[in-house]
Coordinates of C-alpha atoms in Angstrom, one line a residue:
M1188 CA -9.2 12.7 -4.3
D1189 CA -8.6 16.0 -3.0
K1190 CA -11.4 17.3 -0.4
R1191 CA -11.3 20.3 -2.0
Y1192 CA -13.2 19.0 -5.1
A1193 CA -16.1 16.0 -3.5
Q1194 CA -16.6 15.9 -0.1
F1195 CA -19.2 14.2 1.8
G1196 CA -22.5 15.4 0.7
S1197 CA -21.2 16.9 -3.0
I1198 CA -23.7 17.3 -5.7
F1199 CA -22.3 15.8 -9.5
R1200 CA -23.0 15.0 -12.8
H1201 CA -21.6 12.5 -14.7
N1202 CA -23.6 10.7 -17.5
E1203 CA -25.6 13.9 -18.0
K1204 CA -27.4 12.3 -14.6
E1205 CA -26.5 13.9 -11.3
Y1206 CA -25.5 12.4 -7.8
V1207 CA -24.2 13.0 -4.1
Y1208 CA -21.1 11.9 -3.3
L1209 CA -20.7 9.6 0.1
V1210 CA -17.2 8.6 -0.1
H1211 CA -14.4 6.4 -2.2
T1212 CA -11.8 4.2 -2.3
E1213 CA -8.5 3.2 -4.2
E1214 CA -11.1 1.9 -7.2
I1215 CA -14.6 2.3 -6.1
L1216 CA -16.6 5.8 -5.8
Y1217 CA -19.8 5.8 -4.0
S1218 CA -22.3 7.9 -4.8
A1219 CA -26.0 8.3 -4.6
L1220 CA -27.9 8.8 -8.1
I1221 CA -30.7 11.9 -7.2
V1222 CA -33.7 10.9 -8.6
D1223 CA -35.7 13.2 -11.1
I1224 CA -38.8 14.7 -10.1
Q1225 CA -40.5 12.6 -11.5
G1226 CA -39.1 9.4 -10.6
S1227 CA -38.2 10.5 -7.7
E1228 CA -43.0 10.8 -7.6
A1229 CA -43.2 7.4 -8.8
L1230 CA -41.7 5.6 -6.6
K1231 CA -42.3 7.4 -3.7
K1232 CA -46.2 6.8 -4.5
R1233 CA -45.4 2.8 -5.1
V1234 CA -43.9 3.1 -1.4
E1235 CA -47.2 4.7 -0.2
Y1236 CA -49.2 1.8 -1.9
I1237 CA -46.6 -0.9 -0.1
I1238 CA -47.1 0.3 3.1
K1239 CA -50.5 0.0 3.3
N1240 CA -50.0 -3.2 2.9
K1241 CA -47.5 -3.4 5.3
G1242 CA -47.0 -5.8 8.0
T1243 CA -47.4 -8.8 5.2
P1244 CA -44.3 -11.2 4.8
L1245 CA -44.2 -9.8 0.7
V1246 CA -44.4 -6.2 1.9
N1247 CA -41.5 -6.1 4.7
R1248 CA -39.3 -8.3 1.8
L1249 CA -40.0 -5.7 -0.4
L1250 CA -39.4 -2.4 2.2
D1251 CA -36.5 -4.5 2.3
D1252 CA -35.2 -4.3 -1.6
K1253 CA -32.6 -2.0 -2.8
I1254 CA -34.5 -0.3 -5.2
Y1255 CA -36.5 1.4 -1.1
C1256 CA -33.2 2.1 0.2
F1257 CA -33.4 6.0 -0.7
V1258 CA -33.7 9.4 1.1
E1259 CA -35.6 12.6 0.0
L1260 CA -33.8 15.8 -0.4
R1261 CA -34.6 19.1 1.4
T1262 CA -31.8 21.0 0.3
E1263 CA -33.5 24.1 -2.5
E1264 CA -31.4 22.4 -5.4
V1265 CA -32.6 19.3 -5.5
K1266 CA -35.9 19.5 -3.3
N1267 CA -38.6 17.1 -3.2
R1268 CA -36.1 15.2 -5.3
L1269 CA -34.9 10.9 -4.5
A1270 CA -31.3 10.2 -3.5
L1271 CA -31.4 6.5 -4.5
F1272 CA -29.3 3.9 -2.9
T1273 CA -29.8 1.2 -5.2
K1274 CA -26.3 0.8 -7.1
T1275 CA -23.9 2.5 -5.0
G1276 CA -20.6 1.8 -5.4
E1277 CA -21.6 -1.1 -8.0
D1278 CA -20.0 -0.8 -11.2
T1279 CA -18.8 2.7 -10.4
P1280 CA -14.2 2.5 -10.7
L1281 CA -13.2 5.5 -9.4
E1282 CA -10.9 6.4 -12.6
N1283 CA -14.5 6.6 -14.5
C1284 CA -15.8 9.9 -12.8
L1285 CA -13.1 11.3 -12.1
P1286 CA -13.0 14.6 -12.6
I1287 CA -15.5 14.7 -9.9
N1288 CA -16.3 18.9 -10.4
P1289 CA -19.6 19.8 -7.7
I1290 CA -22.2 21.5 -8.9
G1291 CA -23.5 22.5 -5.7
E1292 CA -23.4 21.1 -2.1
L1293 CA -26.4 19.2 0.1
E1294 CA -27.6 20.9 3.6
E1295 CA -27.0 19.8 7.0
E1296 CA -30.0 17.3 7.7
D1297 CA -30.0 15.7 4.2
L1298 CA -26.3 14.9 5.7
K1299 CA -27.6 14.2 8.3
E1300 CA -30.5 11.8 7.2
I1301 CA -28.1 9.8 4.3
K1302 CA -25.6 9.1 7.5
Q1303 CA -28.1 7.7 9.6
H1304 CA -29.8 5.6 7.0
I1305 CA -26.7 3.8 5.3
E1306 CA -25.5 2.8 9.2
S1307 CA -28.5 1.4 9.5
S1308 CA -29.7 -0.1 5.7
N1309 CA -29.1 -3.5 5.0
G1310 CA -29.5 -2.4 1.3
V1311 CA -25.9 -0.7 1.3
P1312 CA -22.6 -2.2 0.8
K1313 CA -21.0 -3.3 4.2
E1314 CA -17.6 -1.0 3.1
L1315 CA -19.6 1.9 2.5
K1316 CA -21.3 1.4 6.1
E1317 CA -18.1 1.2 7.5
K1318 CA -16.6 4.3 6.0
M1319 CA -19.9 6.1 7.4
K1320 CA -18.5 5.9 10.3
S1321 CA -15.4 8.0 10.0
I1322 CA -17.7 11.0 8.6
V1323 CA -18.1 14.0 11.5
I1324 CA -21.1 15.7 10.2
E1325 CA -20.4 19.1 11.9
S1326 CA -23.6 21.4 13.6

């Protein structure tokens, strides 16, 4: 895939949903689903409720769950929506998503937060964490 078409932080549409392009391998496209505003609000409220009970073993297990692996975006076009990493890399063969035609780009602040979250999260594939190490976000 040529970087002219998609790079870390490119927003693209596939099957009527929006995604953030992260990285790819020869076979797998790693991307984050951009949840619609209603879904984002519902998930944020759920996390707020869970955090109120933080410290209990059940809550700690819940917060380690992949469903709570997300970043709230600040880029104007997708502001207050979540980039969700739940199924990043699962059942996403690269050829099924081609061509990737970016419809926007995330701002630097979002890129930094996504990179940091992926590198520190247990809810994403190890291969994605490794590939993220090579990404440099220029200021």
